[in-house]
Short mmCIF file of C-alpha atoms in Angstrom, two decimals:
data_model
loop_
_atom_site.label_atom_id
_atom_site.label_comp_id
_atom_site.label_asym_id
_atom_site.label_seq_id
_atom_site.Cartn_x
_atom_site.Cartn_y
_atom_site.Cartn_z
CA MET K 19 -52.85 16.60 -3.02
CA LYS K 20 -53.60 20.14 -4.12
CA LYS K 21 -49.94 20.86 -4.86
CA LEU K 22 -49.67 17.68 -6.94
CA GLY K 23 -52.69 18.64 -8.99
CA VAL K 24 -51.21 22.07 -9.86
CA THR K 25 -47.95 20.42 -10.94
CA LEU K 26 -49.76 18.02 -13.25
CA LEU K 27 -51.84 20.79 -14.76
CA VAL K 28 -48.70 22.67 -15.76
CA LEU K 29 -47.29 19.48 -17.33
CA CYS K 30 -50.43 18.87 -19.30
CA LEU K 31 -50.52 22.34 -20.76
CA ALA K 32 -46.86 22.15 -21.73
CA VAL K 33 -47.25 18.99 -23.79
CA ALA K 34 -50.71 19.49 -25.21
CA ALA K 35 -49.39 20.42 -28.66
CA GLY K 36 -47.42 17.18 -28.91
CA TYR K 37 -50.54 14.95 -28.87
CA CYS K 38 -48.74 12.39 -26.68
CA ASP K 39 -50.78 9.35 -25.84
CA ARG K 40 -48.30 7.46 -23.63
CA VAL K 41 -46.98 8.65 -20.28
CA TYR K 42 -44.22 6.93 -18.34
CA TYR K 43 -44.13 6.96 -14.57
CA ARG K 44 -41.80 5.72 -11.85
CA ALA K 45 -43.32 3.10 -9.57
CA ALA K 46 -42.69 2.70 -5.87
CA ASP K 47 -39.99 0.04 -6.41
CA GLY K 48 -38.04 2.36 -8.74
CA SER K 49 -39.01 0.63 -11.96
CA TRP K 50 -40.67 2.43 -14.87
CA ALA K 51 -44.09 1.67 -16.33
CA SER K 52 -46.42 3.40 -18.76
CA ILE K 53 -50.09 4.16 -19.21
CA GLU K 54 -52.27 5.34 -22.07
CA ALA K 55 -53.13 9.03 -21.78
CA PRO K 56 -55.81 10.02 -24.33
CA VAL K 57 -55.90 13.55 -25.67
CA GLU K 58 -59.17 15.34 -25.24
CA ASP K 59 -59.78 18.98 -26.11
CA GLY K 60 -56.07 19.55 -26.52
CA ARG K 61 -55.18 18.12 -23.11
CA LEU K 62 -53.72 14.91 -21.84
CA GLN K 63 -56.06 13.19 -19.42
CA ILE K 64 -54.12 11.41 -16.68
CA GLU K 65 -55.76 9.74 -13.73
CA ILE K 66 -53.48 9.94 -10.71
CA GLY K 67 -53.67 7.19 -8.12
CA PRO K 68 -51.40 5.54 -5.55
CA GLN K 69 -49.72 3.42 -8.22
CA ILE K 70 -48.56 6.47 -10.21
CA ALA K 71 -47.90 8.69 -7.19
CA PRO K 72 -46.45 6.49 -4.44
CA GLY K 73 -46.04 8.49 -1.26
CA GLY K 74 -47.97 11.37 -2.80
CA GLU K 75 -45.35 12.20 -5.44
CA ALA K 76 -45.50 11.48 -9.16
CA ILE K 77 -42.51 11.40 -11.53
CA LEU K 78 -43.84 11.48 -15.07
CA VAL K 79 -42.21 11.53 -18.49
CA VAL K 80 -44.36 12.74 -21.36
CA ASP K 81 -43.34 12.95 -25.00
CA LYS K 82 -40.31 10.74 -24.27
CA PRO K 83 -37.50 11.15 -26.82
CA GLU K 84 -36.36 7.97 -28.56
CA TRP K 85 -32.85 8.35 -27.10
CA MET K 86 -33.96 8.60 -23.46
CA VAL K 87 -33.18 5.64 -21.22
CA LEU K 88 -35.59 5.75 -18.29
CA ASP K 89 -33.91 3.26 -15.99
CA ASP K 90 -30.70 5.26 -15.49
CA THR K 91 -29.31 6.09 -12.05
CA THR K 92 -25.62 6.67 -12.84
CA PRO K 93 -24.10 10.12 -13.52
CA PRO K 94 -21.75 11.05 -16.38
CA GLU K 95 -18.04 10.15 -16.32
CA LEU K 96 -14.89 11.82 -17.61
CA SER K 97 -13.23 10.29 -20.65
CA GLY K 98 -10.31 12.65 -21.20
CA LEU K 99 -8.67 15.97 -20.37
CA LYS K 100 -6.54 18.41 -22.34
CA VAL K 101 -5.01 21.62 -20.99
CA ASN K 102 -3.66 24.01 -23.62
CA GLY K 103 -3.58 21.14 -26.11
CA THR K 104 -1.67 18.74 -23.85
CA SER K 105 -3.36 15.60 -22.56
CA ARG K 106 -3.45 15.19 -18.79
CA PRO K 107 -4.67 12.36 -16.56
CA SER K 108 -8.32 12.64 -15.60
CA SER K 109 -9.21 10.72 -12.45
CA THR K 110 -12.64 9.74 -11.27
CA ASP K 111 -12.33 11.97 -8.22
CA THR K 112 -10.55 15.19 -9.16
CA LEU K 113 -9.71 17.40 -12.11
CA ALA K 114 -6.09 18.45 -11.54
CA LEU K 115 -5.05 20.79 -14.35
CA GLY K 116 -1.42 21.06 -13.19
CA CYS K 117 0.81 24.13 -13.58
CA LEU K 118 -0.08 26.89 -16.03
CA THR K 119 2.53 29.36 -17.21
CA SER K 120 0.36 32.16 -18.58
CA ASP K 121 -2.71 34.16 -17.63
CA THR K 122 -4.92 32.26 -20.09
CA ALA K 123 -5.76 28.60 -20.50
CA GLU K 124 -7.99 26.36 -22.60
CA VAL K 125 -9.41 23.26 -20.92
CA ILE K 126 -11.19 20.52 -22.89
CA VAL K 127 -12.98 17.84 -20.90
CA GLY K 128 -14.15 14.63 -22.54
CA ILE K 129 -17.43 13.32 -21.08
CA LYS K 130 -19.39 10.11 -21.50
CA ASP K 131 -22.50 8.49 -20.09
CA ASP K 132 -23.57 4.86 -20.31
CA ASN K 133 -27.18 5.63 -21.14
CA ASN K 134 -28.25 9.22 -21.72
CA PRO K 135 -26.86 12.39 -23.27
CA ILE K 136 -25.25 15.05 -21.07
CA SER K 137 -27.28 18.18 -20.46
CA ALA K 138 -25.61 21.22 -22.02
CA ALA K 139 -27.90 23.58 -20.10
CA ASP K 140 -26.86 22.17 -16.72
CA ALA K 141 -23.11 21.81 -17.32
CA ARG K 142 -20.99 24.09 -15.12
CA PHE K 143 -17.26 24.89 -14.98
CA SER K 144 -16.47 27.64 -12.48
CA LEU K 145 -13.70 29.00 -10.26
CA THR K 146 -14.06 30.03 -6.62
CA GLY K 147 -12.35 33.02 -5.04
CA ALA K 148 -10.74 34.20 -8.28
CA PRO K 149 -11.38 37.95 -8.63
CA GLY K 150 -10.54 39.27 -12.07
CA ALA K 151 -10.52 35.83 -13.69
CA GLU K 152 -13.06 35.08 -16.41
CA VAL K 153 -14.33 31.69 -17.57
CA ASP K 154 -16.05 31.24 -20.93
CA VAL K 155 -17.71 27.81 -21.17
CA ASP K 156 -18.67 26.19 -24.50
CA THR K 157 -21.15 23.33 -24.09
CA SER K 158 -22.11 23.03 -27.76
CA GLY K 159 -20.40 19.64 -27.85
CA LEU K 160 -22.96 18.20 -25.42
CA GLY K 161 -26.56 17.13 -25.79
CA PRO K 162 -28.74 14.57 -27.57
CA PRO K 163 -28.70 12.18 -29.19
CA LYS K 164 -25.06 11.29 -28.42
CA THR K 165 -24.19 10.05 -24.95
CA SER K 166 -20.65 11.43 -25.16
CA GLY K 167 -19.19 14.81 -25.94
CA ARG K 168 -16.90 17.51 -24.68
CA LEU K 169 -16.97 20.72 -22.69
CA MET K 170 -14.49 23.52 -23.41
CA ALA K 171 -13.60 26.21 -20.87
CA LYS K 172 -11.43 29.21 -21.76
CA MET K 173 -9.97 31.01 -18.73
CA SER K 174 -8.39 34.45 -18.81
CA GLY K 175 -7.17 37.05 -16.34
CA LEU K 176 -5.40 34.43 -14.23
CA LYS K 177 -2.85 35.75 -11.75
CA ALA K 178 -0.07 33.76 -10.09
CA GLY K 179 -1.33 31.49 -7.33
CA THR K 180 -3.42 28.43 -6.67
CA TYR K 181 -7.00 28.07 -7.90
CA ASP K 182 -9.93 25.90 -6.96
CA GLY K 183 -13.18 25.36 -8.77
CA VAL K 184 -15.81 22.83 -9.69
CA LEU K 185 -17.00 20.95 -12.75
CA LYS K 186 -20.63 19.84 -12.52
CA LEU K 187 -22.33 17.60 -15.07
CA THR K 188 -25.88 16.25 -15.27
CA ASP K 189 -27.25 13.69 -17.68
CA MET K 190 -30.65 13.88 -19.37
CA ALA K 191 -32.20 10.92 -17.59
CA PRO K 192 -35.61 11.63 -16.05
CA LEU K 193 -34.03 12.05 -12.63
CA GLY K 194 -31.09 14.11 -13.92
CA ASN K 195 -28.15 12.16 -12.47
CA ALA K 196 -25.50 14.71 -11.47
CA ARG K 197 -21.90 14.61 -10.33
CA SER K 198 -19.28 17.22 -9.41
CA TRP K 199 -15.49 17.15 -9.62
CA PRO K 200 -13.20 19.55 -7.73
CA VAL K 201 -10.95 21.52 -10.08
CA SER K 202 -7.47 22.62 -9.04
CA PHE K 203 -4.47 24.20 -10.76
CA THR K 204 -1.56 26.55 -10.22
CA VAL K 205 -0.51 29.57 -12.24
CA VAL K 206 3.27 29.84 -11.97
CA GLY K 207 4.65 33.27 -11.23
CA ILE K 208 4.47 36.22 -8.88
CA SER K 209 1.62 38.68 -8.48
CA VAL K 210 1.41 41.73 -6.24
CA SER K 211 -1.85 43.20 -4.95
CA ASP K 212 -2.75 46.76 -5.90
CA ASP K 213 -2.01 48.01 -2.37
CA MET K 214 1.32 46.10 -2.34
CA GLN K 215 0.42 44.40 0.96
CA SER K 216 -0.08 40.91 -0.41
CA ILE K 217 2.18 38.88 -2.70
CA SER K 218 1.30 35.53 -4.29
CA LEU K 219 3.91 33.13 -5.61
CA ALA K 220 3.29 29.76 -7.23
CA ASN K 221 5.38 26.91 -8.56
CA SER K 222 4.93 23.19 -9.16
CA ALA K 223 4.32 22.61 -5.42
CA GLY K 224 1.42 25.04 -5.27
CA GLY K 225 0.91 28.52 -3.92
CA PHE K 226 2.97 30.50 -1.44
CA SER K 227 1.94 33.95 -0.26
CA PHE K 228 3.30 36.80 1.83
CA GLU K 229 1.57 39.37 4.04
CA PRO K 230 3.00 41.59 6.77
CA GLY K 231 2.16 40.72 10.34
CA LEU K 232 3.46 39.41 13.62
CA SER K 233 2.42 35.83 12.81
CA LYS K 234 1.64 35.96 9.08
CA GLN K 235 4.38 36.54 6.50
CA ILE K 236 4.97 33.35 4.44
CA ALA K 237 1.98 31.04 3.99
CA LEU K 238 3.08 27.60 2.79
CA PRO K 239 1.07 25.36 0.42
CA VAL K 240 0.71 22.74 3.19
CA GLY K 241 -1.36 25.17 5.26
CA MET K 242 1.31 26.44 7.70
CA GLN K 243 2.63 29.92 8.44
CA LEU K 244 6.33 30.72 8.57
CA TYR K 245 7.39 34.08 9.96
CA LEU K 246 10.44 36.09 10.94
CA THR K 247 11.00 37.55 14.41
CA GLY K 248 13.77 40.14 14.59
CA THR K 249 15.59 41.77 17.50
CA LEU K 250 17.32 45.13 17.14
CA GLY K 251 16.90 47.25 20.23
CA GLY K 252 13.73 45.23 20.90
CA TRP K 253 11.46 42.87 18.99
CA VAL K 254 10.57 43.88 15.42
CA TYR K 255 8.04 42.46 12.95
CA PRO K 256 6.76 43.93 9.66
CA LEU K 257 3.64 46.01 10.22
CA GLU K 258 3.29 47.32 6.69
CA LEU K 259 5.21 46.74 3.48
CA THR K 260 6.91 49.91 2.27
CA ASP K 261 8.43 48.68 -1.01
CA VAL K 262 7.70 45.69 -3.22
CA ALA K 263 9.39 45.05 -6.57
CA VAL K 264 9.82 42.08 -8.87
CA ILE K 265 13.60 42.19 -9.47
CA GLU K 266 13.88 39.10 -11.66
CA ASP K 267 11.35 37.70 -14.12
CA THR K 268 12.97 35.18 -16.41
CA ALA K 269 12.27 31.63 -17.53
CA GLU K 270 14.89 30.44 -15.02
CA ALA K 271 13.74 32.32 -11.92
CA LYS K 272 11.28 34.89 -10.63
CA THR K 273 12.19 36.97 -7.57
CA VAL K 274 10.33 39.60 -5.57
CA LEU K 275 12.12 41.95 -3.14
CA ILE K 276 9.99 43.03 -0.19
CA LYS K 277 10.99 45.78 2.25
CA SER K 278 9.45 47.03 5.45
CA THR K 279 10.47 49.97 7.64
CA ARG K 280 7.01 50.24 9.17
CA LEU K 281 7.49 47.77 12.02
CA GLN K 282 5.70 46.61 15.16
CA ASP K 283 6.84 44.97 18.39
CA ASP K 284 5.65 41.81 20.10
CA LYS K 285 2.77 43.76 21.70
CA GLN K 286 1.68 44.82 18.18
CA GLU K 287 2.60 48.40 18.99
CA PRO K 288 4.26 50.43 16.21
CA VAL K 289 8.05 50.70 16.39
CA ALA K 290 9.43 54.20 15.91
CA ASP K 291 10.55 54.75 12.33
CA GLY K 292 14.26 54.84 11.68
CA ARG K 293 15.38 51.88 13.81
CA ALA K 294 15.39 48.90 11.46
CA ARG K 295 14.49 47.60 8.03
CA ILE K 296 13.51 44.02 7.21
CA GLU K 297 13.98 42.67 3.70
CA TYR K 298 12.81 39.48 2.05
CA GLU K 299 13.88 38.10 -1.32
CA LEU K 300 11.48 35.36 -2.37
CA THR K 301 12.32 33.27 -5.44
CA ILE K 302 10.48 30.56 -7.34
CA ARG K 303 12.02 28.43 -10.06
CA PRO K 304 10.57 25.86 -12.50
CA ASP K 305 13.27 23.33 -11.55
CA THR K 306 12.43 22.98 -7.85
CA PRO K 307 9.23 22.77 -5.79
CA CYS K 308 10.84 24.89 -3.06
CA LEU K 309 10.56 28.55 -2.21
CA LEU K 310 14.01 30.15 -1.94
CA VAL K 311 14.25 32.83 0.74
CA THR K 312 16.92 35.39 1.59
CA SER K 313 16.06 37.58 4.58
CA ARG K 314 17.96 40.51 6.08
CA LEU K 315 17.67 42.70 9.14
CA TYR K 316 19.25 46.14 8.70
CA ASN K 317 20.25 48.66 11.34
CA ILE K 318 19.18 52.01 9.89
CA GLY K 319 19.55 53.89 13.17
CA GLU K 320 22.43 56.20 14.07
CA ASN K 321 23.91 53.99 16.80
CA GLU K 322 25.47 50.54 16.75
CA ALA K 323 23.06 47.81 17.87
CA ASP K 324 22.96 44.04 18.35
CA GLY K 325 20.91 42.41 15.61
CA GLN K 326 19.64 38.92 14.91
CA PHE K 327 16.43 37.16 13.91
CA PHE K 328 14.87 33.74 13.57
CA TRP K 329 12.19 32.05 11.50
CA GLY K 330 9.56 29.76 13.02
CA TRP K 331 7.42 28.08 14.29
CA LEU K 332 6.80 25.02 12.17
CA PRO K 333 5.20 21.95 13.77
CA GLY K 334 5.22 18.32 12.72
CA ALA K 335 4.31 14.86 13.95
CA TYR K 336 8.08 14.39 14.45
CA PHE K 337 11.20 15.47 12.59
CA VAL K 338 14.19 13.90 10.86
CA THR K 339 17.75 15.22 10.47
CA PRO K 340 20.59 13.74 8.39
CA THR K 341 22.74 13.40 11.51
CA GLU K 342 20.32 11.90 14.04
CA GLY K 343 17.52 10.40 11.93
CA LYS K 344 14.00 10.38 13.34
CA GLN K 345 13.52 12.47 16.50
CA GLU K 346 10.56 13.11 18.74
CA TRP K 347 9.83 16.56 20.11
CA GLU K 348 11.19 17.26 23.59
CA GLY K 349 10.72 21.01 23.97
CA VAL K 350 7.37 20.88 25.73
CA ALA K 351 8.40 18.03 28.02
CA LYS K 352 11.60 19.82 29.07
CA ASP K 353 10.10 23.33 28.88
CA ALA K 354 13.22 24.42 27.03
CA TYR K 355 14.64 25.43 23.68
CA LEU K 356 16.88 22.61 22.43
CA ASP K 357 19.70 23.04 19.95
CA ILE K 358 19.68 20.85 16.84
CA GLY K 359 22.64 22.52 15.16
CA LYS K 360 23.78 23.28 11.65
CA VAL K 361 22.60 20.03 10.11
CA GLY K 362 21.82 21.26 6.58
CA TRP K 363 18.19 20.12 6.46
CA VAL K 364 15.31 18.91 8.59
CA TRP K 365 12.22 17.04 7.45
CA LEU K 366 8.99 17.73 9.31
CA ALA K 367 6.57 14.82 9.21
CA PRO K 368 2.96 15.70 8.36
CA ARG K 369 0.38 15.64 11.13
CA SER K 370 -2.38 14.45 8.80
CA GLU K 371 -2.36 11.87 6.01
CA ASP K 372 -3.71 14.27 3.39
CA LYS K 373 -0.67 16.58 3.61
CA PRO K 374 2.96 16.08 2.56
CA GLY K 375 5.89 16.65 4.86
CA LEU K 376 8.18 19.69 4.67
CA VAL K 377 11.89 19.94 3.99
CA TRP K 378 13.61 23.02 5.44
CA MET K 379 17.20 23.62 4.25
CA SER K 380 19.82 26.13 5.36
CA ASP K 381 23.42 26.55 6.49
CA CYS K 382 22.13 28.23 9.67
CA ARG K 383 21.29 26.70 13.04
CA PHE K 384 18.05 24.83 13.74
CA SER K 385 16.51 24.35 17.18
CA GLN K 386 13.40 22.99 18.84
CA SER K 387 11.20 25.52 20.59
CA ARG K 388 9.63 24.82 23.95
CA PHE K 389 6.34 24.54 22.05
CA ASP K 390 7.49 21.54 19.97
CA THR K 391 8.04 23.55 16.81
CA MET K 392 11.06 24.10 14.57
CA ILE K 393 13.05 27.34 14.52
CA LEU K 394 15.87 28.52 12.24
CA HIS K 395 18.31 31.13 13.64
CA SER K 396 20.31 33.78 11.81
CA PRO K 397 23.82 34.80 12.86
CA SER K 398 24.01 37.59 15.43
CA ALA K 399 26.24 40.63 15.09
CA LYS K 400 26.87 44.15 16.29
CA LEU K 401 25.51 46.24 13.45
CA LYS K 402 26.66 49.72 12.53
CA THR K 403 24.38 51.98 10.51
CA ASP K 404 23.29 50.29 7.25
CA GLU K 405 24.86 46.95 8.21
CA PHE K 406 22.74 43.81 8.30
CA VAL K 407 22.52 40.17 9.25
CA GLU K 408 21.37 37.74 6.58
CA MET K 409 19.98 34.23 6.30
CA GLN K 410 19.26 32.02 3.29
CA PHE K 411 17.03 28.98 3.23
CA ALA K 412 14.77 26.92 0.99
CA ILE K 413 11.54 25.23 1.97
CA GLY K 414 9.05 23.02 0.19
CA PRO K 415 6.96 19.85 0.35
CA ALA K 416 8.63 16.44 0.51
CA ASP K 417 6.85 13.16 1.10
CA THR K 418 9.72 11.32 2.79
CA PRO K 419 13.11 12.03 4.42
CA ALA K 420 14.75 10.36 1.41
CA GLU K 421 13.03 12.82 -0.93
CA ALA K 422 14.02 15.67 1.40
CA GLU K 423 17.68 14.68 1.17
CA GLU K 424 17.46 14.35 -2.59
CA ILE K 425 16.00 17.87 -2.91
CA TYR K 426 18.66 19.26 -0.58
CA ASN K 427 21.57 17.65 -2.46
CA ASP K 428 20.23 18.97 -5.75
CA LEU K 429 19.93 22.55 -4.45
CA VAL K 430 23.38 22.46 -2.87
CA GLU K 431 24.96 21.09 -6.05
CA ARG K 432 23.44 23.95 -8.06
CA GLY K 433 24.48 26.58 -5.52
CA LEU K 434 20.91 27.50 -4.56
CA VAL K 435 21.35 26.53 -0.89
CA PRO K 436 24.68 26.97 0.96
CA GLU K 437 26.09 24.03 2.87
CA PRO K 438 26.77 24.51 6.58
CA PRO K 439 30.41 24.59 7.61
CA ALA K 440 31.98 21.29 8.59
CA PRO K 441 31.83 20.71 12.34
CA GLU K 442 34.99 21.62 14.22
CA GLU K 443 37.01 18.68 15.50
#
């Protein structure tokens, strides 16, 4: 009980000037009761017994404000949300701020509580993993005696990409009922790291990113990696990016051109300079959730060489094509690569319920790998110096095959994805 006695002594000294003569305590059954606490020599005199300190712990309220509701066990709730002056839905589980189009944002959160005011001192709005971003939080709209109010957060220094954070609120009940909401939003655009080895892109679907590497390259917002494997006198992958430039930055489209002549092979050994160059054009647009990709493999050597590449290796619970419908994987069972053909699009079903599916669209040839993953193949050609093979595709989230087909038809109609040639009779 020594620790308890020290705690009570501190409480007594803190409230001595208030001349409180009633102390509230929480009983063993969770209800609240009160006792008289006379003031003698500037101190409250409280006799602690099992009734006040069940289990050896006492929860006391001295100098109780008129607005305080003791019997309160529910945390605050959200009553509204505005982002840059526009109202957005505020759910009971998450705080989804949507897509932002600039490097600054103002977020106003409406808050209410059934019983007690919200603590301004304990309110938190913060971002995680956001170097360079600043958050200025105004909690002056919270606090007693009102049980509702608002919190305002001004964010600045936001770069293109996806962001996560947390909003935490606590009421001013004796037990301080607290609740947290995950915060998420996307800043539309393209940003390039200072060393030009990492590129972030974001649109309405979320964040895409690019890094060089044998199995890195494009990271998709559904948590998968999509990467190019080239062959030109041997396997080639980007080891280091040698040139990165944003070549279009308009309201209609934003495009970054990425080049690499510093390559590695499938053993992660450097490839001698002067053999090949890999290029990627990555485009985001406000009118589609997809990432638009144009990739090229150049022969920059002195001699003619056979060149081709493929993108892979995307998994799924199963896949759907417009020609064959739903299909199960067979590559592992047959230990073979199986041709799907130039079908225009494939939809990869999600392997978990919390993720959407993927639609992958191109005029090039799809196939199953022997690892039950999807591959997209470029044309192959004999390349003279400075000649290249090229592939275009678009990829993005789609919840159903019907949505996948709708996205594909829209992109084809607008000339953003080429249709495959009609099959020969």
